mmCIF file of C-alpha atoms in Angstrom:
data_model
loop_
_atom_site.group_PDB
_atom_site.id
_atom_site.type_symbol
_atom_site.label_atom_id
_atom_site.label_comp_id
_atom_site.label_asym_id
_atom_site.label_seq_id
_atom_site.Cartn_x
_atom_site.Cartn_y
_atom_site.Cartn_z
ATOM 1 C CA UNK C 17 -25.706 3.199 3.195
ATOM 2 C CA UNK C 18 -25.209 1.754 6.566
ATOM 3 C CA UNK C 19 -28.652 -0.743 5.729
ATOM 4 C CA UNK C 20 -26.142 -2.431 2.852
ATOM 5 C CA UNK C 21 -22.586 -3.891 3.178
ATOM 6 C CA UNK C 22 -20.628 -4.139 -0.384
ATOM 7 C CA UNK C 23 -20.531 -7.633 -1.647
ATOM 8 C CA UNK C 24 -18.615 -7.248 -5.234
ATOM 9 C CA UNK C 25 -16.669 -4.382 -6.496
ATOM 10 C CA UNK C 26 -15.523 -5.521 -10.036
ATOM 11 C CA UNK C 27 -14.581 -3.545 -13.182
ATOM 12 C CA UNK C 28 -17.021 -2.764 -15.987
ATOM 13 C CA UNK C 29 -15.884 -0.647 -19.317
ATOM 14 C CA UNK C 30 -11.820 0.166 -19.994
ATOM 15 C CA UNK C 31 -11.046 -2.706 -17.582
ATOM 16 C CA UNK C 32 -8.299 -3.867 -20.021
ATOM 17 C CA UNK C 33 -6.418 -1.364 -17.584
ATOM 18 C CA UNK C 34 -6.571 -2.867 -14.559
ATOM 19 C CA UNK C 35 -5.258 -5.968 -16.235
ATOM 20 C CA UNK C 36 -1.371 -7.328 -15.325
ATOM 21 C CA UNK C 37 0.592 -6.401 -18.757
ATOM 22 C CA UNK C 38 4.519 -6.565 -18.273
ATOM 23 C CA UNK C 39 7.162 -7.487 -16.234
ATOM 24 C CA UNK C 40 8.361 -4.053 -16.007
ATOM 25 C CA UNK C 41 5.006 -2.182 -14.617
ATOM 26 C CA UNK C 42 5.052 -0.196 -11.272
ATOM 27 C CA UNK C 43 1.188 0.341 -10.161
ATOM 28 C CA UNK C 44 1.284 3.421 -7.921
ATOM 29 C CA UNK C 45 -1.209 3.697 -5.190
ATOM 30 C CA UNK C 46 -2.381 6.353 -3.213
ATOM 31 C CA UNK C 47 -0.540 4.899 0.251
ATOM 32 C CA UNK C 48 2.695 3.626 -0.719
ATOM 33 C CA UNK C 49 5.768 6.092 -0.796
ATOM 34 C CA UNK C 50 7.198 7.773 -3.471
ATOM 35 C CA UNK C 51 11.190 6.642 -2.517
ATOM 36 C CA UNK C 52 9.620 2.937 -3.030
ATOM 37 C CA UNK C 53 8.566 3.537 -6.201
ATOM 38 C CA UNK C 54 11.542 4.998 -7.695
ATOM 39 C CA UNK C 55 13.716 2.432 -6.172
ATOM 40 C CA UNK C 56 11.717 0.190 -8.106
ATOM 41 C CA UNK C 57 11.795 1.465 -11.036
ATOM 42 C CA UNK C 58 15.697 2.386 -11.000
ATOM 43 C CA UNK C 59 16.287 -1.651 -10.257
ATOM 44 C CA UNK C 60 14.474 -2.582 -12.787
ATOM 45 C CA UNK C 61 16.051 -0.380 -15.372
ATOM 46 C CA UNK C 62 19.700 -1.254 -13.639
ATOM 47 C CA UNK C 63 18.649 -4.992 -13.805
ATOM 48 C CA UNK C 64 18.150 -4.322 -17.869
ATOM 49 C CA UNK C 65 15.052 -3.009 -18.641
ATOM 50 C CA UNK C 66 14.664 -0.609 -21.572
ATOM 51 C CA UNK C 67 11.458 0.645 -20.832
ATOM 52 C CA UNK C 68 9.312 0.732 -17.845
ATOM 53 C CA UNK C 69 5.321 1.610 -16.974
ATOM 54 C CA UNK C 70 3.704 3.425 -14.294
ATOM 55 C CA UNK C 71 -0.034 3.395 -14.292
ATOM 56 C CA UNK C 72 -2.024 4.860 -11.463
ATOM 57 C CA UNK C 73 -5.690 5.585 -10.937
ATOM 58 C CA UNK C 74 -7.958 8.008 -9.550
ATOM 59 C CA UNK C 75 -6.486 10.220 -6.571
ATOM 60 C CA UNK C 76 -2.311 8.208 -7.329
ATOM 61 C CA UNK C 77 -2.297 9.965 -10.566
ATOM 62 C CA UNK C 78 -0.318 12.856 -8.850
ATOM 63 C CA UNK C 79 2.026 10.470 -7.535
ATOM 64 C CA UNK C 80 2.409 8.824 -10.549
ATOM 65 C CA UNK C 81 3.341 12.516 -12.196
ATOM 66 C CA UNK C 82 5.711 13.245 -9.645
ATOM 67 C CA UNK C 83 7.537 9.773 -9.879
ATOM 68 C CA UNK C 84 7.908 10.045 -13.669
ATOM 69 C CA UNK C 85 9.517 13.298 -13.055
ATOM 70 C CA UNK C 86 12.142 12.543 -10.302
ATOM 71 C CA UNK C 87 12.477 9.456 -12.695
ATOM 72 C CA UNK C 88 13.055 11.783 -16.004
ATOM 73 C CA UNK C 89 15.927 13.606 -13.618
ATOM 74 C CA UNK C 90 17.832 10.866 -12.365
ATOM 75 C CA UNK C 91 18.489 9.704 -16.602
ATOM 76 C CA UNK C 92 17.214 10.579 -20.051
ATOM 77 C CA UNK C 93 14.443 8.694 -20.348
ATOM 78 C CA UNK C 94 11.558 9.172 -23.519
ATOM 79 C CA UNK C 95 8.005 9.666 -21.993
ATOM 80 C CA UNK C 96 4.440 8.699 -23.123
ATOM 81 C CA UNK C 97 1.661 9.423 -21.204
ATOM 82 C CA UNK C 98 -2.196 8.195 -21.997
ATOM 83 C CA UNK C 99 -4.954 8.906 -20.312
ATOM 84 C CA UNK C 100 -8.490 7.146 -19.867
ATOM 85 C CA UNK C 101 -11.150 6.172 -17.203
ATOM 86 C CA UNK C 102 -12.379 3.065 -15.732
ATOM 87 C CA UNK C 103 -15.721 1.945 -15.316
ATOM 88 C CA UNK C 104 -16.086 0.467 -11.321
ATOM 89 C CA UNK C 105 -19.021 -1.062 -10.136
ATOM 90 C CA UNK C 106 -19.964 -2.148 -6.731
ATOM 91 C CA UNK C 107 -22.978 -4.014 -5.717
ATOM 92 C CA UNK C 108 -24.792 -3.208 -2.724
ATOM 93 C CA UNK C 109 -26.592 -6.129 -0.504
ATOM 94 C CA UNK C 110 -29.327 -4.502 1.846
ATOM 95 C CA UNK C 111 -28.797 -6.118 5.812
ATOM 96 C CA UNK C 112 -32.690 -5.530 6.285
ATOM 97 C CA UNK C 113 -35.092 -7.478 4.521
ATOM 98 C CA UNK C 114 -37.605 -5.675 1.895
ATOM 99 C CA UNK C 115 -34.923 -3.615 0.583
ATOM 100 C CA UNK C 116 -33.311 -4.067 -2.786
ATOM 101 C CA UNK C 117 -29.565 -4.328 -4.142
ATOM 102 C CA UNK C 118 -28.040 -1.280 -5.510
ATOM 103 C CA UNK C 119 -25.659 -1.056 -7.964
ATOM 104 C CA UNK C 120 -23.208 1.824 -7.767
ATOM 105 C CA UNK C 121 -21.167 2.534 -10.897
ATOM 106 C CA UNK C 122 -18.846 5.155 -11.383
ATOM 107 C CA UNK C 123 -15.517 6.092 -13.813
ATOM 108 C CA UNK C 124 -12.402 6.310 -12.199
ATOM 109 C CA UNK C 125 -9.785 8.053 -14.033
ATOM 110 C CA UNK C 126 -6.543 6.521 -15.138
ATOM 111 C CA UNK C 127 -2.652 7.605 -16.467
ATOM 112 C CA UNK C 128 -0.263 5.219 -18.010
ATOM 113 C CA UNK C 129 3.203 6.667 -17.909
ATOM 114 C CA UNK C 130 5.906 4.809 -20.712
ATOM 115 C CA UNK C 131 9.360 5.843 -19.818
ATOM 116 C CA UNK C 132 12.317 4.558 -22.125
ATOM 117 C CA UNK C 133 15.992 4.430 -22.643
ATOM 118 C CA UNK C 134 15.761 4.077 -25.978
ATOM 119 C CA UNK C 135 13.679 5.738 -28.816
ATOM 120 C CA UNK C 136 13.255 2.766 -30.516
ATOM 121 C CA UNK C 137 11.198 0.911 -27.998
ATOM 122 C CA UNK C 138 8.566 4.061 -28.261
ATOM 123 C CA UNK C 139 6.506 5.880 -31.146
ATOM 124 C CA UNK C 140 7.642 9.479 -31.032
ATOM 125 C CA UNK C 141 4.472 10.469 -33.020
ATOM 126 C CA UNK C 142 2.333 9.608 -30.280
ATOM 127 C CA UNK C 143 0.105 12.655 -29.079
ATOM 128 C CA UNK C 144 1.296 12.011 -25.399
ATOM 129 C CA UNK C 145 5.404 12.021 -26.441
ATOM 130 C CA UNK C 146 8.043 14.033 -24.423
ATOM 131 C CA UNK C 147 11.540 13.696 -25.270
ATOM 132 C CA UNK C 148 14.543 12.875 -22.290
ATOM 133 C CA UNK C 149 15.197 16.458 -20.440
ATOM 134 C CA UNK C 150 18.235 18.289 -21.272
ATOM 135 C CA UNK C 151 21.922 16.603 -19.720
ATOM 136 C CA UNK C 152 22.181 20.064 -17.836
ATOM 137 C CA UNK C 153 19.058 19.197 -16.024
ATOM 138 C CA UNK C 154 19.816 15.794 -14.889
ATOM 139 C CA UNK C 155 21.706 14.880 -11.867
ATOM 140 C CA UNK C 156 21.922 11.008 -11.683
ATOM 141 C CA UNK C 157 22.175 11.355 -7.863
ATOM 142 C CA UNK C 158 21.467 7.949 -5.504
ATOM 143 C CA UNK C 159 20.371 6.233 -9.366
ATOM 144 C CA UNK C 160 21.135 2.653 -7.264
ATOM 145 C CA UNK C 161 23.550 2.024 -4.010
ATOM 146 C CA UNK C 162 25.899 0.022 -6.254
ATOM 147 C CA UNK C 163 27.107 3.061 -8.393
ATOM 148 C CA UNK C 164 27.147 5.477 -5.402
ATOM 149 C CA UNK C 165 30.541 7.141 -5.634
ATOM 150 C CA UNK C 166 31.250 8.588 -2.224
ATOM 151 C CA UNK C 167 33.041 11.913 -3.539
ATOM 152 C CA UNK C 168 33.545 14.989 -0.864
ATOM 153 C CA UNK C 169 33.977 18.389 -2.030
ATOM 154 C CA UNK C 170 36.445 20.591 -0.862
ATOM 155 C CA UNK C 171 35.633 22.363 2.127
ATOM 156 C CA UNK C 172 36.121 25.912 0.730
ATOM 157 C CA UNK C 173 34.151 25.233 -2.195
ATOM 158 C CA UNK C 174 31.224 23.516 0.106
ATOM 159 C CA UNK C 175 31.432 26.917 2.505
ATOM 160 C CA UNK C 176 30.337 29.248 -0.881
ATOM 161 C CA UNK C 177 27.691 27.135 -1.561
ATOM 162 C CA UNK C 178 26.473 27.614 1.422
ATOM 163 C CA UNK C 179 26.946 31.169 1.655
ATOM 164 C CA UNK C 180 25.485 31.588 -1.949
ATOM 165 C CA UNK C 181 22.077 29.284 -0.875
ATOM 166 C CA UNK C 182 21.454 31.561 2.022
ATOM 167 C CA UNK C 183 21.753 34.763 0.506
ATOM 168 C CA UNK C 184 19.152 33.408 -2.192
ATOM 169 C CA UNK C 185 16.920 32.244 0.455
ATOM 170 C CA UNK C 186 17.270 35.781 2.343
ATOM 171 C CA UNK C 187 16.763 37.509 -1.056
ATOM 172 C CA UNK C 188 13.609 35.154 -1.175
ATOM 173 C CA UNK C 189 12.636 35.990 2.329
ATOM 174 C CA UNK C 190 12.758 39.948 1.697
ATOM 175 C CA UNK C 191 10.564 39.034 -1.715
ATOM 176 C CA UNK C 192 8.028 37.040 0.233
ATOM 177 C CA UNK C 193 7.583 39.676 3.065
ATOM 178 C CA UNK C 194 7.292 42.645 0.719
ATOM 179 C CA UNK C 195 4.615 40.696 -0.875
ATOM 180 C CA UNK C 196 2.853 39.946 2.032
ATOM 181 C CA UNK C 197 2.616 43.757 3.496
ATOM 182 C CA UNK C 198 1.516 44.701 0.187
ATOM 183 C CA UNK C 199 -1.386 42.161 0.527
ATOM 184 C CA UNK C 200 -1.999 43.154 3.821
ATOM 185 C CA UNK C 201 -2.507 47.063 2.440
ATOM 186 C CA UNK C 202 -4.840 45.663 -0.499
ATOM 187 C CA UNK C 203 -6.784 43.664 1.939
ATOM 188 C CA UNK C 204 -7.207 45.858 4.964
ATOM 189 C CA UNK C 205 -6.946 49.440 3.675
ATOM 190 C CA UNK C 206 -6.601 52.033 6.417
ATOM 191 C CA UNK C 207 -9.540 54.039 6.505
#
């Protein structure tokens, strides 16, 4: 391909994707950060928004998961998620003469993730629902700098924590080595 340079990449089938829809979208790319995406999103739901959208394509539909998630932890929040593909094509223009353009087309998948407050704004029969996580699992955290409560636990009760976190991660430890000898043996039996 280094005879043709790209002169037009546009969208073909299921473009109706790529198109701007509302106010309250966050389109997650491949290079931008997570932390900038949720810091988004929490503004606009702290600047009123009910219901927000993350779509993502191709290789940022990992991303896109992982935002929704940290999202779905930070506040109860109802979930749709749809799936579908994009048709791209790019056209080709040869540098050399006497050789024709080439059309490239391929389908790039693509996720739209709904999350709202409320279960009105959503249809809970959808096939792609998921109702807001259990309170036990969500931990509001750094929602937004303006309702950050600076709050400073005893010292005593911060010192067990501790103690209790590292004897789970040496419990962990011991798991993960015996594990790894026992590989080892299966692996590379002693003849």
């Amino acid at each position: 391909m280094d005879k043709y340079r790209l002169v037009e990449g546009r969208k073909g089938e299921g473009d109706e994707f790529l198109e701007r829809g509302i106010a309250s979208e966050v389109r997650i790319t491949q290079q931008g950060k997570p932390r900038n995406y949720i810091s988004y999103a929490m503004t606009l739901f702290s600047e009123g928004s009910n219901a927000i959208t993350l779509k993502a394509m191709g290789r940022a539909i990992n991303k896109a998961v992982t935002i929704a998630e940290i999202l779905k932890r930070k506040m109860p929040l109802h979930q749709i998620t749809s799936l579908s593909s994009c048709e791209m094509i790019d056209l080709f223009e040869p540098l050399e003469e006497g050789l024709d353009v080439v059309t490239n087309r391929r389908y790039v998948s693509c996720m739209r993730i709904t999350l709202s407050k409320e279960v009105s704004e959503i249809d809970k029969k959808n096939i792609g629902y998921q109702p807001p996580l259990p309170l036990s699992d969500i931990s509001p955290g750094d929602t937004h700098p303006s309702q950050q409560k600076h709050q400073q636990q005893p010292k005593k009760k911060q010192h067990q924590q501790n103690k209790q976190q590292q004897q789970h991660t040496g419990e962990r430890g011991q798991q993960q080595h015996q594990f790894m000898q026992e590989r080892e043996r299966y692996l590379f039996p002693k003849t």
